[in-house]
């Protein structure tokens, strides 16, 4: 187990940016092996550097880390509920569910936020109050996007359950495949860019992050995805000495 978490230390250094403690990190990591899981999309972008085969120095991460990427939130939730990953990047609502289920994961960091937008093919939409009587598609019922959208609606005096229709898609890919069936979509990057590139009828009507900041008078980004790990106390004991060398 100790060697496993030494491998985890090295991965976190790569994921969070790296420093001049590379050599020591490499020595401590050894040949440990562990599993990392992530939801696809912006949350997974942090793995790009860690998975780069030409990274210097050569740390052989391809030999020591097993990566698992899931498009479906329910699929990664089921995987983590069974304890099949040592570290994972997931939507914050998934992390909360795992915590309440006693799955053994702890929050290590919030790594992505503030990339939600309301896309519209209806040029009359320029404020949250304009959504009264409309139909809005959201990815994932009870997701962070759903919770935030509902809060924005209520702050604008709109009852989410009675004053408009909220429909839910299983994934962003599902939204992309059925985009012609809706005029209003709450969506995250990078799918926002993809949808706008492929559908000239749509444009960004609202920046959800800006709306959230406005009603909360807070510049804190929306905590949409986070890094969770098992046995965080072991991780801290190994990781902190390396942080201080950075």
Short mmCIF file of N, CA, C and O in Angstrom, two decimals, residues 163-221:
data_model
loop_
_atom_site.label_atom_id
_atom_site.label_comp_id
_atom_site.label_asym_id
_atom_site.label_seq_id
_atom_site.Cartn_x
_atom_site.Cartn_y
_atom_site.Cartn_z
N UNK A 163 -42.96 27.07 -14.06
CA UNK A 163 -42.95 28.22 -14.95
C UNK A 163 -42.22 27.98 -16.27
O UNK A 163 -42.21 28.86 -17.14
N UNK A 164 -41.59 26.83 -16.40
CA UNK A 164 -40.94 26.44 -17.65
C UNK A 164 -40.78 24.93 -17.64
O UNK A 164 -41.13 24.27 -16.65
N UNK A 165 -40.26 24.38 -18.72
CA UNK A 165 -40.05 22.94 -18.80
C UNK A 165 -38.56 22.64 -18.86
O UNK A 165 -37.85 23.15 -19.74
N UNK A 166 -38.09 21.83 -17.91
CA UNK A 166 -36.71 21.37 -17.92
C UNK A 166 -36.66 19.92 -18.37
O UNK A 166 -37.34 19.07 -17.79
N UNK A 167 -35.92 19.67 -19.42
CA UNK A 167 -35.76 18.29 -19.90
C UNK A 167 -34.30 17.88 -19.71
O UNK A 167 -33.40 18.73 -19.68
N UNK A 168 -34.08 16.58 -19.59
CA UNK A 168 -32.75 16.11 -19.24
C UNK A 168 -32.21 15.11 -20.26
O UNK A 168 -32.94 14.24 -20.75
N UNK A 169 -30.93 15.27 -20.57
CA UNK A 169 -30.24 14.35 -21.47
C UNK A 169 -29.25 13.53 -20.66
O UNK A 169 -28.70 14.02 -19.66
N UNK A 170 -29.02 12.31 -21.09
CA UNK A 170 -28.12 11.42 -20.35
C UNK A 170 -26.67 11.87 -20.44
O UNK A 170 -25.87 11.65 -19.53
N UNK A 171 -26.30 12.51 -21.55
CA UNK A 171 -24.91 12.93 -21.74
C UNK A 171 -24.86 14.08 -22.74
O UNK A 171 -25.84 14.34 -23.45
N UNK A 172 -23.71 14.74 -22.79
CA UNK A 172 -23.52 15.82 -23.77
C UNK A 172 -23.58 15.27 -25.19
O UNK A 172 -24.05 15.95 -26.11
N UNK A 173 -23.10 14.05 -25.35
CA UNK A 173 -23.14 13.42 -26.68
C UNK A 173 -24.58 13.25 -27.15
O UNK A 173 -24.89 13.45 -28.33
N UNK A 174 -25.48 12.91 -26.22
CA UNK A 174 -26.90 12.77 -26.56
C UNK A 174 -27.48 14.10 -27.00
O UNK A 174 -28.26 14.19 -27.95
N UNK A 175 -27.09 15.18 -26.32
CA UNK A 175 -27.54 16.52 -26.70
C UNK A 175 -27.08 16.84 -28.11
O UNK A 175 -27.85 17.34 -28.94
N UNK A 176 -25.82 16.56 -28.41
CA UNK A 176 -25.26 16.85 -29.72
C UNK A 176 -26.01 16.10 -30.82
O UNK A 176 -26.25 16.63 -31.91
N UNK A 177 -26.40 14.88 -30.53
CA UNK A 177 -27.10 14.05 -31.52
C UNK A 177 -28.54 14.51 -31.75
O UNK A 177 -29.11 14.24 -32.81
N UNK A 178 -29.12 15.19 -30.75
CA UNK A 178 -30.53 15.59 -30.85
C UNK A 178 -30.71 17.10 -30.77
O UNK A 178 -31.75 17.59 -30.33
N UNK A 179 -29.71 17.84 -31.21
CA UNK A 179 -29.73 19.28 -31.06
C UNK A 179 -30.88 19.94 -31.80
O UNK A 179 -31.38 21.01 -31.40
N UNK A 180 -31.37 19.33 -32.86
CA UNK A 180 -32.46 19.91 -33.63
C UNK A 180 -33.80 19.87 -32.89
O UNK A 180 -34.76 20.50 -33.32
N UNK A 181 -33.83 19.13 -31.77
CA UNK A 181 -35.07 18.98 -31.03
C UNK A 181 -35.22 19.99 -29.89
O UNK A 181 -36.17 19.91 -29.11
N UNK A 182 -34.28 20.91 -29.77
CA UNK A 182 -34.36 21.89 -28.69
C UNK A 182 -33.78 23.22 -29.14
O UNK A 182 -32.94 23.29 -30.03
N UNK A 183 -34.25 24.29 -28.48
CA UNK A 183 -33.75 25.64 -28.79
C UNK A 183 -32.86 26.20 -27.69
O UNK A 183 -32.14 27.18 -27.91
N UNK A 184 -32.93 25.58 -26.48
CA UNK A 184 -32.18 26.09 -25.34
C UNK A 184 -31.48 24.94 -24.63
O UNK A 184 -32.11 23.96 -24.24
N UNK A 185 -30.16 25.07 -24.44
CA UNK A 185 -29.37 24.00 -23.87
C UNK A 185 -28.37 24.57 -22.86
O UNK A 185 -27.66 25.52 -23.16
N UNK A 186 -28.32 23.98 -21.67
CA UNK A 186 -27.25 24.29 -20.72
C UNK A 186 -26.17 23.26 -20.95
O UNK A 186 -26.38 22.06 -20.77
N UNK A 187 -24.99 23.73 -21.35
CA UNK A 187 -23.93 22.81 -21.79
C UNK A 187 -22.57 23.31 -21.33
O UNK A 187 -22.38 24.51 -21.11
N UNK A 188 -21.65 22.38 -21.20
CA UNK A 188 -20.28 22.71 -20.77
C UNK A 188 -19.32 22.61 -21.93
O UNK A 188 -19.58 21.95 -22.94
N UNK A 189 -18.17 23.27 -21.78
CA UNK A 189 -17.08 23.06 -22.72
C UNK A 189 -16.49 21.66 -22.49
O UNK A 189 -16.58 21.13 -21.40
N UNK A 190 -15.93 21.01 -23.52
CA UNK A 190 -15.68 21.52 -24.87
C UNK A 190 -16.84 21.34 -25.85
O UNK A 190 -16.73 21.69 -27.01
N UNK A 191 -17.98 20.81 -25.33
CA UNK A 191 -19.11 20.56 -26.23
C UNK A 191 -19.75 21.84 -26.71
O UNK A 191 -20.37 21.86 -27.78
N UNK A 192 -19.62 22.91 -25.93
CA UNK A 192 -20.15 24.21 -26.38
C UNK A 192 -19.51 24.60 -27.71
O UNK A 192 -20.18 24.95 -28.67
N UNK A 193 -18.18 24.53 -27.75
CA UNK A 193 -17.46 24.88 -28.97
C UNK A 193 -17.84 23.97 -30.13
O UNK A 193 -18.07 24.43 -31.26
N UNK A 194 -17.95 22.67 -29.84
CA UNK A 194 -18.32 21.71 -30.90
C UNK A 194 -19.71 22.01 -31.45
O UNK A 194 -19.92 22.00 -32.67
N UNK A 195 -20.65 22.27 -30.55
CA UNK A 195 -22.02 22.52 -30.99
C UNK A 195 -22.10 23.80 -31.82
O UNK A 195 -22.77 23.83 -32.86
N UNK A 196 -21.43 24.85 -31.37
CA UNK A 196 -21.47 26.12 -32.11
C UNK A 196 -20.79 25.99 -33.47
O UNK A 196 -21.23 26.62 -34.45
N UNK A 197 -19.76 25.18 -33.55
CA UNK A 197 -19.07 24.97 -34.83
C UNK A 197 -19.96 24.25 -35.84
O UNK A 197 -19.88 24.49 -37.05
N UNK A 198 -20.83 23.37 -35.32
CA UNK A 198 -21.63 22.53 -36.20
C UNK A 198 -23.05 23.06 -36.40
O UNK A 198 -23.77 22.57 -37.28
N UNK A 199 -23.46 24.03 -35.59
CA UNK A 199 -24.84 24.53 -35.67
C UNK A 199 -24.85 26.05 -35.61
O UNK A 199 -24.80 26.65 -34.53
N UNK A 200 -24.94 26.67 -36.76
CA UNK A 200 -24.87 28.13 -36.85
C UNK A 200 -26.10 28.81 -36.26
O UNK A 200 -26.07 30.03 -36.00
N UNK A 201 -27.18 28.07 -36.03
CA UNK A 201 -28.39 28.66 -35.46
C UNK A 201 -28.22 29.00 -33.97
O UNK A 201 -28.97 29.81 -33.43
N UNK A 202 -27.24 28.36 -33.33
CA UNK A 202 -27.06 28.56 -31.89
C UNK A 202 -25.98 29.59 -31.60
O UNK A 202 -25.03 29.76 -32.36
N UNK A 203 -26.14 30.25 -30.44
CA UNK A 203 -25.13 31.16 -29.94
C UNK A 203 -25.17 31.11 -28.42
O UNK A 203 -26.11 30.57 -27.82
N UNK A 204 -24.15 31.69 -27.78
CA UNK A 204 -24.13 31.74 -26.31
C UNK A 204 -25.06 32.86 -25.86
O UNK A 204 -24.82 34.03 -26.15
N UNK A 205 -26.11 32.49 -25.14
CA UNK A 205 -27.06 33.48 -24.63
C UNK A 205 -26.66 33.96 -23.24
O UNK A 205 -26.80 35.16 -22.93
N UNK A 206 -26.17 33.05 -22.41
CA UNK A 206 -25.79 33.40 -21.05
C UNK A 206 -24.55 32.62 -20.62
O UNK A 206 -24.42 31.44 -20.93
N UNK A 207 -23.66 33.31 -19.91
CA UNK A 207 -22.53 32.67 -19.25
C UNK A 207 -23.00 32.32 -17.84
O UNK A 207 -23.22 33.21 -17.02
N UNK A 208 -23.18 31.03 -17.57
CA UNK A 208 -23.72 30.61 -16.28
C UNK A 208 -22.81 31.04 -15.13
O UNK A 208 -23.28 31.41 -14.05
N UNK A 209 -21.50 30.99 -15.36
CA UNK A 209 -20.56 31.44 -14.32
C UNK A 209 -20.80 32.89 -13.95
O UNK A 209 -20.84 33.26 -12.77
N UNK A 210 -20.97 33.76 -14.94
CA UNK A 210 -21.21 35.18 -14.67
C UNK A 210 -22.52 35.39 -13.93
O UNK A 210 -22.61 36.23 -13.02
N UNK A 211 -23.55 34.63 -14.31
CA UNK A 211 -24.84 34.76 -13.63
C UNK A 211 -24.73 34.31 -12.17
O UNK A 211 -25.29 34.93 -11.28
N UNK A 212 -23.97 33.22 -11.95
CA UNK A 212 -23.77 32.71 -10.59
C UNK A 212 -23.02 33.74 -9.74
O UNK A 212 -23.38 34.00 -8.60
N UNK A 213 -21.98 34.34 -10.30
CA UNK A 213 -21.20 35.36 -9.59
C UNK A 213 -22.07 36.57 -9.26
O UNK A 213 -21.98 37.15 -8.17
N UNK A 214 -22.93 36.93 -10.19
CA UNK A 214 -23.79 38.11 -9.99
C UNK A 214 -24.73 37.92 -8.82
O UNK A 214 -24.89 38.83 -7.99
N UNK A 215 -25.38 36.77 -8.72
CA UNK A 215 -26.37 36.59 -7.65
C UNK A 215 -25.71 36.28 -6.30
O UNK A 215 -26.31 36.49 -5.26
N UNK A 216 -24.46 35.80 -6.32
CA UNK A 216 -23.78 35.45 -5.08
C UNK A 216 -22.74 36.47 -4.65
O UNK A 216 -22.18 36.36 -3.56
N UNK A 217 -22.48 37.47 -5.54
CA UNK A 217 -21.46 38.48 -5.26
C UNK A 217 -20.16 37.83 -4.83
O UNK A 217 -19.52 38.22 -3.85
N UNK A 218 -19.77 36.81 -5.57
CA UNK A 218 -18.59 36.02 -5.22
C UNK A 218 -17.88 35.63 -6.51
O UNK A 218 -18.51 35.18 -7.47
N UNK A 219 -16.56 35.79 -6.57
CA UNK A 219 -15.80 35.45 -7.76
C UNK A 219 -15.32 34.00 -7.75
O UNK A 219 -14.59 33.59 -8.64
N UNK A 220 -15.71 33.24 -6.73
CA UNK A 220 -15.33 31.84 -6.66
C UNK A 220 -15.95 31.06 -7.82
O UNK A 220 -17.15 31.11 -8.03
N UNK A 221 -15.13 30.33 -8.62
CA UNK A 221 -15.68 29.56 -9.74
C UNK A 221 -16.64 28.48 -9.25
O UNK A 221 -16.52 27.99 -8.12
#
